[in-house]
CSV table of C-alpha atoms in Angstrom, one decimal:
chain,number,residue,atom,x,y,z
A,633,MET,CA,-67.2,-292.9,-31.5
A,634,LYS,CA,-70.6,-293.3,-30.0
A,635,LYS,CA,-72.3,-296.8,-29.5
A,636,ASN,CA,-75.4,-298.4,-28.2
A,637,ILE,CA,-74.7,-301.5,-26.3
A,638,PRO,CA,-77.2,-302.4,-23.9
A,639,VAL,CA,-75.7,-302.5,-20.1
A,640,ALA,CA,-76.0,-306.3,-19.7
A,641,VAL,CA,-73.7,-306.7,-23.1
A,642,SER,CA,-71.4,-304.4,-21.9
A,643,LYS,CA,-71.3,-306.2,-18.2
A,644,ARG,CA,-70.7,-309.4,-20.1
A,645,LEU,CA,-67.9,-307.8,-22.7
A,646,ILE,CA,-66.1,-306.6,-19.6
A,647,ARG,CA,-66.4,-310.3,-17.8
A,648,TYR,CA,-64.8,-311.7,-21.5
A,649,TYR,CA,-61.9,-309.1,-21.2
A,650,ARG,CA,-61.0,-309.7,-17.6
A,651,TYR,CA,-61.0,-313.7,-18.6
A,652,LEU,CA,-59.1,-313.3,-22.0
A,653,LEU,CA,-56.4,-311.2,-20.0
A,654,ALA,CA,-55.7,-313.7,-17.6
A,655,LEU,CA,-55.5,-316.4,-20.8
A,656,ASP,CA,-53.3,-314.1,-22.4
A,657,MET,CA,-51.0,-313.5,-19.4
A,658,SER,CA,-50.5,-317.3,-19.1
A,659,ASN,CA,-49.9,-317.5,-23.0
A,660,VAL,CA,-52.9,-319.6,-23.9
A,661,SER,CA,-53.7,-317.6,-27.5
A,662,LYS,CA,-56.8,-319.5,-28.6
A,663,VAL,CA,-59.9,-320.2,-27.1
A,664,SER,CA,-63.4,-321.8,-28.1
A,665,SER,CA,-66.6,-320.6,-26.9
A,666,ASN,CA,-67.3,-323.4,-25.6
A,667,SER,CA,-64.3,-323.2,-23.2
A,668,LEU,CA,-65.3,-319.3,-22.3
A,669,SER,CA,-68.8,-320.8,-21.5
A,670,ASN,CA,-67.6,-323.6,-19.3
A,671,LYS,CA,-65.3,-321.0,-17.0
A,672,MET,CA,-67.7,-318.2,-17.1
A,673,GLY,CA,-71.1,-319.5,-16.8
A,674,PHE,CA,-72.7,-318.0,-19.9
A,675,THR,CA,-73.7,-320.5,-22.7
A,676,ALA,CA,-71.5,-320.8,-25.6
A,677,SER,CA,-74.1,-319.4,-28.1
A,678,GLN,CA,-74.6,-316.3,-25.6
A,679,ILE,CA,-71.0,-315.8,-26.1
A,680,ARG,CA,-71.0,-316.0,-29.5
A,681,GLN,CA,-73.8,-314.1,-29.9
A,682,ASP,CA,-72.7,-311.1,-28.0
A,683,LEU,CA,-69.3,-311.7,-29.9
A,684,ASN,CA,-70.9,-311.6,-33.2
A,685,HIS,CA,-72.6,-308.2,-32.2
A,686,PHE,CA,-69.3,-307.0,-33.2
A,687,GLY,CA,-68.2,-308.5,-36.3
A,688,GLY,CA,-67.7,-312.1,-35.1
A,689,PHE,CA,-64.2,-312.6,-34.3
A,690,GLY,CA,-64.0,-316.3,-34.4
A,691,GLN,CA,-64.1,-319.0,-36.9
A,692,GLN,CA,-66.2,-322.1,-36.6
A,693,GLY,CA,-64.4,-325.2,-35.1
A,694,TYR,CA,-61.1,-322.7,-34.6
A,695,GLY,CA,-62.0,-320.6,-31.3
A,696,TYR,CA,-61.1,-317.1,-31.2
A,697,ASN,CA,-57.4,-316.1,-31.6
A,698,VAL,CA,-56.7,-314.5,-27.7
A,699,LYS,CA,-55.1,-311.1,-28.4
A,700,THR,CA,-57.0,-310.2,-31.4
A,701,LEU,CA,-60.3,-310.7,-29.3
A,702,LEU,CA,-58.9,-309.0,-26.5
A,703,ASN,CA,-57.5,-306.3,-29.0
A,704,GLU,CA,-61.1,-305.7,-30.4
A,705,LEU,CA,-62.7,-305.9,-27.2
A,706,GLY,CA,-60.4,-303.3,-25.8
A,707,THR,CA,-61.4,-301.0,-28.5
A,708,ILE,CA,-65.3,-301.2,-27.9
A,709,LEU,CA,-64.6,-301.0,-24.0
A,710,GLY,CA,-62.3,-298.1,-24.3
A,711,VAL,CA,-59.3,-299.5,-22.8
A,712,LYS,CA,-57.5,-298.0,-25.6
A,713,SER,CA,-58.8,-294.4,-25.0
A,714,SER,CA,-55.5,-293.7,-22.8
A,715,TYR,CA,-57.6,-292.1,-20.1
A,716,THR,CA,-55.8,-290.3,-17.1
A,717,ALA,CA,-56.9,-290.4,-13.5
A,718,ILE,CA,-56.3,-288.6,-10.3
A,719,ILE,CA,-57.1,-289.9,-6.8
A,720,ILE,CA,-58.7,-287.7,-4.4
A,721,GLY,CA,-58.2,-288.3,-0.7
A,722,SER,CA,-54.9,-290.7,0.3
A,723,GLY,CA,-56.3,-292.4,3.5
A,724,HIS,CA,-56.4,-295.8,3.5
A,725,LEU,CA,-58.4,-296.6,0.5
A,726,GLY,CA,-57.2,-294.0,-1.4
A,727,SER,CA,-53.7,-295.2,-0.9
A,728,ALA,CA,-54.4,-299.1,-1.2
A,729,ILE,CA,-56.1,-298.1,-4.7
A,730,ALA,CA,-52.8,-296.4,-5.5
A,731,TYR,CA,-50.8,-299.1,-4.4
A,732,ASN,CA,-52.4,-302.0,-5.6
A,733,PHE,CA,-54.7,-301.4,-8.5
A,734,ASN,CA,-53.1,-301.6,-12.2
A,735,PHE,CA,-54.6,-298.8,-13.8
A,736,ALA,CA,-52.4,-299.2,-16.5
A,737,LYS,CA,-53.5,-302.8,-17.4
A,738,ARG,CA,-57.3,-300.8,-18.1
A,739,GLY,CA,-55.6,-298.2,-19.9
A,740,ILE,CA,-55.8,-295.2,-17.5
A,741,HIS,CA,-52.7,-293.6,-16.4
A,742,LEU,CA,-52.5,-292.5,-12.9
A,743,LYS,CA,-51.2,-288.9,-13.0
A,744,ALA,CA,-51.7,-287.4,-9.3
A,745,ILE,CA,-53.2,-287.8,-6.0
A,746,PHE,CA,-54.8,-284.9,-4.1
A,747,ASP,CA,-55.5,-284.8,-0.3
A,748,ILE,CA,-55.7,-281.9,2.6
A,749,ARG,CA,-53.2,-283.3,4.8
A,750,VAL,CA,-50.2,-281.1,4.7
A,751,ASP,CA,-47.9,-283.8,6.0
A,752,LEU,CA,-48.7,-286.2,3.0
A,753,ILE,CA,-48.5,-283.2,0.4
A,754,GLY,CA,-45.2,-283.3,-1.6
A,755,THR,CA,-45.1,-287.1,-1.0
A,756,ASP,CA,-45.5,-289.8,-3.6
A,757,ILE,CA,-47.1,-293.2,-3.9
A,758,GLN,CA,-45.1,-295.4,-6.3
A,759,GLY,CA,-43.6,-292.2,-8.0
A,760,VAL,CA,-47.3,-290.5,-8.1
A,761,SER,CA,-47.1,-287.0,-6.6
A,762,ILE,CA,-49.5,-286.3,-3.6
A,763,TYR,CA,-50.8,-282.6,-4.4
A,764,ASP,CA,-52.5,-280.2,-2.0
A,765,ILE,CA,-56.5,-280.2,-2.7
A,766,LYS,CA,-56.2,-276.5,-2.9
A,767,ASP,CA,-54.1,-276.9,-5.9
A,768,LEU,CA,-56.9,-279.0,-8.2
A,769,GLU,CA,-58.0,-276.2,-10.1
A,770,SER,CA,-54.7,-275.2,-11.0
A,771,TYR,CA,-53.5,-278.6,-11.6
A,772,MET,CA,-56.4,-279.5,-13.9
A,773,SER,CA,-56.2,-276.3,-15.8
A,774,SER,CA,-52.8,-277.5,-17.2
A,775,ASN,CA,-53.3,-281.2,-17.0
A,776,LYS,CA,-56.2,-283.0,-19.0
A,777,ILE,CA,-57.7,-285.3,-16.5
A,778,ASP,CA,-60.2,-287.6,-17.3
A,779,ILE,CA,-61.3,-289.2,-14.1
A,780,ALA,CA,-61.5,-288.8,-10.5
A,781,VAL,CA,-61.1,-291.4,-8.4
A,782,LEU,CA,-63.1,-290.3,-4.7
A,783,THR,CA,-61.8,-291.8,-1.6
A,784,LEU,CA,-62.7,-288.9,0.7
A,785,PRO,CA,-65.1,-288.7,3.5
A,786,LYS,CA,-68.8,-288.4,2.1
A,787,LYS,CA,-69.4,-285.2,4.0
A,788,ASP,CA,-66.4,-283.5,1.8
A,789,THR,CA,-67.9,-285.1,-1.6
A,790,ILE,CA,-70.4,-282.8,-3.2
A,791,GLU,CA,-68.1,-280.1,-2.6
A,792,ILE,CA,-65.5,-281.7,-4.5
A,793,VAL,CA,-67.9,-283.3,-7.3
A,794,ASP,CA,-68.8,-279.6,-8.0
A,795,ARG,CA,-65.2,-278.4,-8.3
A,796,LEU,CA,-64.5,-281.3,-10.4
A,797,THR,CA,-67.5,-280.7,-12.5
A,798,LYS,CA,-66.4,-277.2,-13.2
A,799,CYS,CA,-63.1,-278.4,-14.2
A,800,LYS,CA,-65.0,-280.6,-16.9
A,801,ILE,CA,-63.8,-284.2,-15.4
A,802,LYS,CA,-65.7,-286.9,-17.8
A,803,GLY,CA,-65.9,-289.4,-15.0
A,804,ILE,CA,-66.0,-290.4,-11.4
A,805,TRP,CA,-65.1,-293.5,-9.8
A,806,ASN,CA,-66.9,-293.6,-6.4
A,807,PHE,CA,-65.5,-294.9,-3.5
A,808,SER,CA,-67.4,-292.0,-1.1
A,809,ASN,CA,-70.3,-294.1,0.2
A,810,MET,CA,-72.4,-291.1,-1.1
A,811,GLU,CA,-74.8,-292.2,-4.2
A,812,LEU,CA,-73.6,-289.9,-7.1
A,813,GLU,CA,-75.8,-289.9,-10.3
A,814,THR,CA,-74.4,-289.9,-13.6
A,815,ASN,CA,-75.6,-286.7,-15.3
A,816,LYS,CA,-75.1,-284.8,-18.8
A,817,ASN,CA,-71.5,-283.6,-17.7
A,818,ILE,CA,-70.4,-286.9,-15.7
A,819,VAL,CA,-70.6,-290.1,-15.9
A,820,VAL,CA,-70.3,-292.1,-12.1
A,821,GLU,CA,-69.6,-295.6,-11.4
A,822,ASN,CA,-70.3,-296.3,-8.0
A,823,VAL,CA,-68.6,-298.8,-5.6
A,824,HIS,CA,-70.9,-300.0,-3.2
A,825,LEU,CA,-68.7,-302.7,-1.2
A,826,GLY,CA,-71.3,-303.2,1.4
A,827,ASP,CA,-73.8,-304.2,-1.4
A,828,SER,CA,-71.0,-307.1,-2.2
A,829,LEU,CA,-70.8,-308.1,1.6
A,830,MET,CA,-74.7,-308.3,2.0
A,831,SER,CA,-74.9,-310.5,-1.1
A,832,LEU,CA,-72.5,-312.6,0.3
A,833,SER,CA,-74.5,-312.7,3.5
A,834,PHE,CA,-77.6,-313.4,1.8
A,835,ASN,CA,-76.2,-316.4,-0.2
A,836,ILE,CA,-74.5,-318.1,2.9
A,837,ASN,CA,-77.8,-317.7,4.7
A,838,SER,CA,-80.0,-319.1,1.7
A,839,HIS,CA,-76.7,-322.2,1.0
A,840,GLU,CA,-77.5,-326.0,1.6
A,841,TYR,CA,-74.0,-326.7,3.0
A,842,PRO,CA,-73.5,-330.7,3.5
A,843,ASP,CA,-73.6,-331.1,7.0
A,844,ASP,CA,-76.0,-328.1,7.6
A,845,ASN,CA,-78.5,-328.6,10.4
A,846,SER,CA,-80.3,-325.3,9.9
B,1223,MET,CA,-84.3,-320.9,6.7
B,1224,LYS,CA,-83.4,-321.8,3.2
B,1225,LYS,CA,-85.3,-319.6,0.5
B,1226,ASN,CA,-85.4,-319.3,-3.3
B,1227,ILE,CA,-85.1,-316.0,-4.2
B,1228,PRO,CA,-84.0,-315.2,-8.1
B,1229,VAL,CA,-80.1,-313.6,-7.7
B,1230,ALA,CA,-81.9,-310.2,-9.7
B,1231,VAL,CA,-84.3,-310.1,-7.2
B,1232,SER,CA,-82.0,-310.3,-4.1
B,1233,LYS,CA,-79.5,-307.7,-5.9
B,1234,ARG,CA,-82.6,-305.5,-5.7
B,1235,LEU,CA,-83.1,-306.1,-2.3
B,1236,ILE,CA,-80.0,-305.4,-1.2
B,1237,ARG,CA,-80.2,-301.7,-3.2
B,1238,TYR,CA,-83.7,-301.0,-1.0
B,1239,TYR,CA,-81.6,-302.1,2.0
B,1240,ARG,CA,-78.9,-299.8,1.3
B,1241,TYR,CA,-81.2,-296.7,0.4
B,1242,LEU,CA,-83.4,-297.3,3.5
B,1243,LEU,CA,-80.3,-297.4,5.9
B,1244,ALA,CA,-79.7,-293.9,4.6
B,1245,LEU,CA,-83.2,-292.8,4.9
B,1246,ASP,CA,-83.1,-294.5,8.9
B,1247,MET,CA,-79.7,-292.5,9.5
B,1248,SER,CA,-81.6,-289.5,8.4
B,1249,ASN,CA,-84.6,-289.8,10.6
B,1250,VAL,CA,-86.9,-290.2,7.7
B,1251,SER,CA,-89.4,-292.7,9.1
B,1252,LYS,CA,-91.8,-293.4,6.0
B,1253,VAL,CA,-91.4,-293.7,2.0
B,1254,SER,CA,-93.4,-294.6,-0.7
B,1255,SER,CA,-92.7,-296.7,-3.7
B,1256,ASN,CA,-92.8,-293.7,-5.9
B,1257,SER,CA,-90.3,-292.2,-3.9
B,1258,LEU,CA,-87.9,-295.1,-3.5
B,1259,SER,CA,-88.9,-295.5,-7.7
B,1260,ASN,CA,-87.6,-291.8,-7.9
B,1261,LYS,CA,-84.7,-292.1,-6.1
B,1262,MET,CA,-83.5,-295.7,-7.6
B,1263,GLY,CA,-84.6,-295.7,-11.1
B,1264,PHE,CA,-86.7,-299.3,-10.5
B,1265,THR,CA,-90.1,-298.7,-11.8
B,1266,ALA,CA,-92.9,-298.2,-8.4
B,1267,SER,CA,-94.7,-301.4,-9.4
B,1268,GLN,CA,-91.1,-303.4,-9.7
B,1269,ILE,CA,-90.8,-302.2,-6.3
B,1270,ARG,CA,-94.2,-303.2,-4.9
B,1271,GLN,CA,-93.9,-306.6,-6.6
B,1272,ASP,CA,-90.2,-307.2,-5.1
B,1273,LEU,CA,-91.9,-306.4,-1.3
B,1274,ASN,CA,-95.1,-308.4,-1.8
B,1275,HIS,CA,-92.9,-311.2,-2.7
B,1276,PHE,CA,-92.5,-311.4,1.0
B,1277,GLY,CA,-95.7,-310.7,2.3
B,1278,GLY,CA,-96.3,-307.0,1.8
B,1279,PHE,CA,-95.1,-304.4,4.1
B,1280,GLY,CA,-96.6,-301.4,2.8
B,1281,GLN,CA,-100.1,-300.1,3.3
B,1282,GLN,CA,-101.6,-298.6,-0.1
B,1283,GLY,CA,-101.7,-295.0,0.2
B,1284,TYR,CA,-99.6,-294.8,3.3
B,1285,GLY,CA,-96.2,-296.1,2.0
B,1286,TYR,CA,-93.6,-298.2,3.9
B,1287,ASN,CA,-92.4,-297.7,7.7
B,1288,VAL,CA,-88.7,-297.2,6.9
B,1289,LYS,CA,-87.7,-299.1,10.1
B,1290,THR,CA,-90.1,-302.0,9.8
B,1291,LEU,CA,-88.9,-302.4,6.4
B,1292,LEU,CA,-85.2,-302.3,7.2
B,1293,ASN,CA,-86.2,-304.8,9.8
B,1294,GLU,CA,-88.0,-307.4,7.5
B,1295,LEU,CA,-85.3,-307.0,4.4
B,1296,GLY,CA,-82.2,-307.5,7.1
B,1297,THR,CA,-83.9,-310.8,8.1
B,1298,ILE,CA,-84.4,-311.9,4.4
B,1299,LEU,CA,-80.8,-310.8,3.5
B,1300,GLY,CA,-79.4,-312.6,6.8
B,1301,VAL,CA,-78.1,-309.4,7.9
B,1302,LYS,CA,-79.5,-310.8,11.3
B,1303,SER,CA,-77.4,-313.7,11.2
B,1304,SER,CA,-74.7,-312.2,13.1
B,1305,TYR,CA,-71.9,-313.9,11.1
B,1306,THR,CA,-68.2,-313.6,12.0
B,1307,ALA,CA,-65.5,-312.5,9.7
B,1308,ILE,CA,-61.6,-312.4,9.5
B,1309,ILE,CA,-59.4,-310.8,7.3
B,1310,ILE,CA,-56.6,-312.5,5.9
B,1311,GLY,CA,-53.7,-310.4,4.5
B,1312,SER,CA,-53.3,-306.9,6.3
B,1313,GLY,CA,-51.7,-305.1,3.2
B,1314,HIS,CA,-52.9,-301.8,2.0
B,1315,LEU,CA,-56.3,-303.1,0.9
B,1316,GLY,CA,-56.9,-305.7,4.1
B,1317,SER,CA,-56.0,-302.6,6.0
B,1318,ALA,CA,-58.1,-300.2,4.3
B,1319,ILE,CA,-61.1,-302.5,4.9
B,1320,ALA,CA,-60.3,-303.1,8.3
B,1321,TYR,CA,-60.2,-299.3,9.1
B,1322,ASN,CA,-63.0,-298.3,7.0
B,1323,PHE,CA,-65.6,-300.5,6.3
B,1324,ASN,CA,-68.3,-300.5,8.9
B,1325,PHE,CA,-68.9,-304.7,9.1
B,1326,ALA,CA,-71.2,-304.3,12.3
B,1327,LYS,CA,-73.6,-302.4,10.3
B,1328,ARG,CA,-74.1,-305.3,8.4
B,1329,GLY,CA,-74.5,-307.4,10.9
B,1330,ILE,CA,-70.8,-308.8,10.8
B,1331,HIS,CA,-68.7,-308.8,13.6
B,1332,LEU,CA,-64.9,-308.7,12.5
B,1333,LYS,CA,-63.1,-310.6,15.0
B,1334,ALA,CA,-59.5,-311.3,13.7
B,1335,ILE,CA,-56.8,-310.4,11.2
B,1336,PHE,CA,-54.1,-312.4,9.9
B,1337,ASP,CA,-50.7,-311.8,8.3
B,1338,ILE,CA,-47.2,-313.5,7.6
B,1339,ARG,CA,-45.5,-310.5,8.4
B,1340,VAL,CA,-43.7,-311.1,11.9
B,1341,ASP,CA,-43.9,-307.2,12.6
B,1342,LEU,CA,-47.7,-307.0,12.6
B,1343,ILE,CA,-48.5,-309.9,14.6
B,1344,GLY,CA,-49.3,-308.8,17.9
B,1345,THR,CA,-50.6,-305.5,16.8
B,1346,ASP,CA,-54.3,-304.3,16.0
B,1347,ILE,CA,-56.1,-302.3,13.8
B,1348,GLN,CA,-59.0,-300.8,15.7
B,1349,GLY,CA,-58.9,-303.1,18.5
B,1350,VAL,CA,-58.9,-305.8,16.0
B,1351,SER,CA,-55.5,-308.4,16.7
B,1352,ILE,CA,-53.4,-309.1,13.8
B,1353,TYR,CA,-52.8,-313.0,14.5
B,1354,ASP,CA,-49.8,-315.1,12.6
B,1355,ILE,CA,-51.4,-316.9,9.9
B,1356,LYS,CA,-49.6,-320.4,11.0
B,1357,ASP,CA,-52.2,-319.8,13.9
B,1358,LEU,CA,-55.3,-320.2,11.5
B,1359,GLU,CA,-56.2,-323.6,12.2
B,1360,SER,CA,-55.9,-323.2,15.9
B,1361,TYR,CA,-57.7,-319.9,16.1
B,1362,MET,CA,-60.6,-321.4,13.8
B,1363,SER,CA,-61.1,-324.5,16.1
B,1364,SER,CA,-61.9,-322.3,19.2
B,1365,ASN,CA,-63.8,-319.4,17.2
B,1366,LYS,CA,-66.6,-320.0,15.3
B,1367,ILE,CA,-65.6,-317.9,12.0
B,1368,ASP,CA,-68.0,-317.5,9.1
B,1369,ILE,CA,-66.7,-315.6,6.5
B,1370,ALA,CA,-63.1,-314.9,5.6
B,1371,VAL,CA,-62.1,-311.9,3.5
B,1372,LEU,CA,-59.2,-312.2,1.3
B,1373,THR,CA,-57.1,-309.4,0.4
B,1374,LEU,CA,-54.1,-311.6,0.1
B,1375,PRO,CA,-51.5,-311.9,-3.1
B,1376,LYS,CA,-53.1,-314.1,-6.0
B,1377,LYS,CA,-50.0,-316.3,-5.5
B,1378,ASP,CA,-51.1,-317.5,-2.2
B,1379,THR,CA,-55.3,-317.5,-2.6
B,1380,ILE,CA,-55.1,-321.3,-3.6
B,1381,GLU,CA,-53.5,-322.6,-0.4
B,1382,ILE,CA,-55.6,-320.3,2.0
B,1383,VAL,CA,-58.8,-321.4,0.5
B,1384,ASP,CA,-58.1,-324.8,1.0
B,1385,ARG,CA,-57.0,-324.6,4.7
B,1386,LEU,CA,-60.0,-322.4,5.2
B,1387,THR,CA,-62.2,-325.3,3.5
B,1388,LYS,CA,-60.7,-327.6,5.8
B,1389,CYS,CA,-61.7,-325.0,8.8
B,1390,LYS,CA,-65.4,-325.3,7.3
B,1391,ILE,CA,-65.5,-321.7,6.6
B,1392,LYS,CA,-68.8,-320.8,5.1
B,1393,GLY,CA,-68.0,-317.8,2.8
B,1394,ILE,CA,-65.3,-316.0,1.0
B,1395,TRP,CA,-65.1,-312.2,0.4
B,1396,ASN,CA,-62.4,-312.5,-2.3
B,1397,PHE,CA,-60.7,-309.4,-3.4
B,1398,SER,CA,-57.5,-311.8,-4.5
B,1399,ASN,CA,-58.2,-311.4,-8.1
B,1400,MET,CA,-58.1,-314.9,-8.3
B,1401,GLU,CA,-61.6,-316.0,-9.3
B,1402,LEU,CA,-63.0,-318.5,-7.0
B,1403,GLU,CA,-66.3,-320.5,-7.2
B,1404,THR,CA,-68.9,-321.2,-5.2
B,1405,ASN,CA,-69.1,-325.1,-4.3
B,1406,LYS,CA,-71.1,-326.9,-2.4
B,1407,ASN,CA,-69.2,-326.4,0.8
B,1408,ILE,CA,-68.1,-322.4,0.6
B,1409,VAL,CA,-70.1,-319.4,-1.0
B,1410,VAL,CA,-68.0,-316.7,-2.8
B,1411,GLU,CA,-68.6,-313.6,-3.6
B,1412,ASN,CA,-65.6,-312.2,-5.8
B,1413,VAL,CA,-64.7,-308.3,-6.0
B,1414,HIS,CA,-63.9,-307.2,-9.6
B,1415,LEU,CA,-62.6,-303.6,-9.0
B,1416,GLY,CA,-61.2,-303.9,-12.4
B,1417,ASP,CA,-64.4,-304.4,-14.2
B,1418,SER,CA,-66.4,-301.3,-12.2
B,1419,LEU,CA,-63.3,-299.1,-13.7
B,1420,MET,CA,-63.6,-300.9,-16.9
B,1421,SER,CA,-67.6,-299.9,-17.1
B,1422,LEU,CA,-66.8,-296.1,-16.1
B,1423,SER,CA,-64.3,-296.5,-18.9
B,1424,PHE,CA,-66.9,-297.9,-21.2
B,1425,ASN,CA,-69.6,-295.4,-20.3
B,1426,ILE,CA,-67.6,-292.3,-20.9
B,1427,ASN,CA,-66.7,-293.5,-24.3
B,1428,SER,CA,-70.4,-294.2,-25.2
B,1429,HIS,CA,-71.5,-290.6,-23.3
B,1430,GLU,CA,-72.3,-287.5,-25.4
B,1431,TYR,CA,-70.9,-284.9,-23.6
B,1432,PRO,CA,-72.4,-281.3,-24.1
B,1433,ASP,CA,-69.1,-279.8,-25.6
B,1434,ASP,CA,-68.1,-283.0,-27.4
B,1435,ASN,CA,-66.2,-282.7,-30.3
B,1436,SER,CA,-65.4,-286.6,-30.6
């Protein structure tokens, strides 16, 4: 199923999904577009328009059923595609992601972790085994893997991306600080934590604090 | 110095900064708006317009001097404000950020880490000491701290934000999975890694792969 949803819309859908997931986990069953609007900073009419784009899930005056909407958004966003993932690099960041990040909640099954350090190979992080990076190709040939999470040093990135491409990986969640581009074979999501911190600095620098003397 | 730069422009400036930093580290001294455009996916005229907004750093036909432009963008973005930061929560994610993230490159001095686990207190991560969270207020009263990086469990977030607000922290880089809002006292940058992974899933789901049968 291929869709043409503008990037800006998809970003908003992802935010709706996150917010609805939090409501659902708090056992909230209905939500109005006005209430979504207040919480999320989009106008209610923007929200109605975004959701109507996919058939309109709400009833005027009744609001949205949280579970139904989550379900529909999940389908649109591919949460139900049951993708599988591996992490490459089990250093501090790779371990933090393996320990803390809830892949399952996003419909993704974390199946394996790869590293070069022999002392780690054969150990596991919360039940997910750490394998030798030498065995990447043989593992990939017997396991259908869709996504690779790259938490390895920048210098090793190009070689690994080349190997993953040959293994027909579909997507890369890239924490390696080397900007990668989506091409016909691989979809890339680059994570630039530095940009987020720079944005914070910039906003602090521009903010008027109550007792600001600058 | 307070400026009114639209959010969309500031996001682009941050990307220019990241890209220029990489060029500078590779000893590239000049870059044209066309070359920036090819690499970054913005049009050359968009780039010229963004940069002219701040006085125009380039000369027609000569391109931009990388160091000069970095310097100017750094000033605009507050990289040179020499902000200080603390990390609250030295679990897997807090440690990963303390170990791997180059604060100094973004003009920020990481001064301390706080945790509740007694076995960690008194130890350090790459020379940055871990203190008892009980001592937050006394530490803040004798050290000027601008930014708190929150890598603590969601359940502890509200209490800590309340304490940080009383200590007049300026900004929060929030990894806690509890959405916080910027208010008159505190600027917040929420990091939602889940959104980034959902965006990847969505893009994989929408992508046409060469040997796609779906």
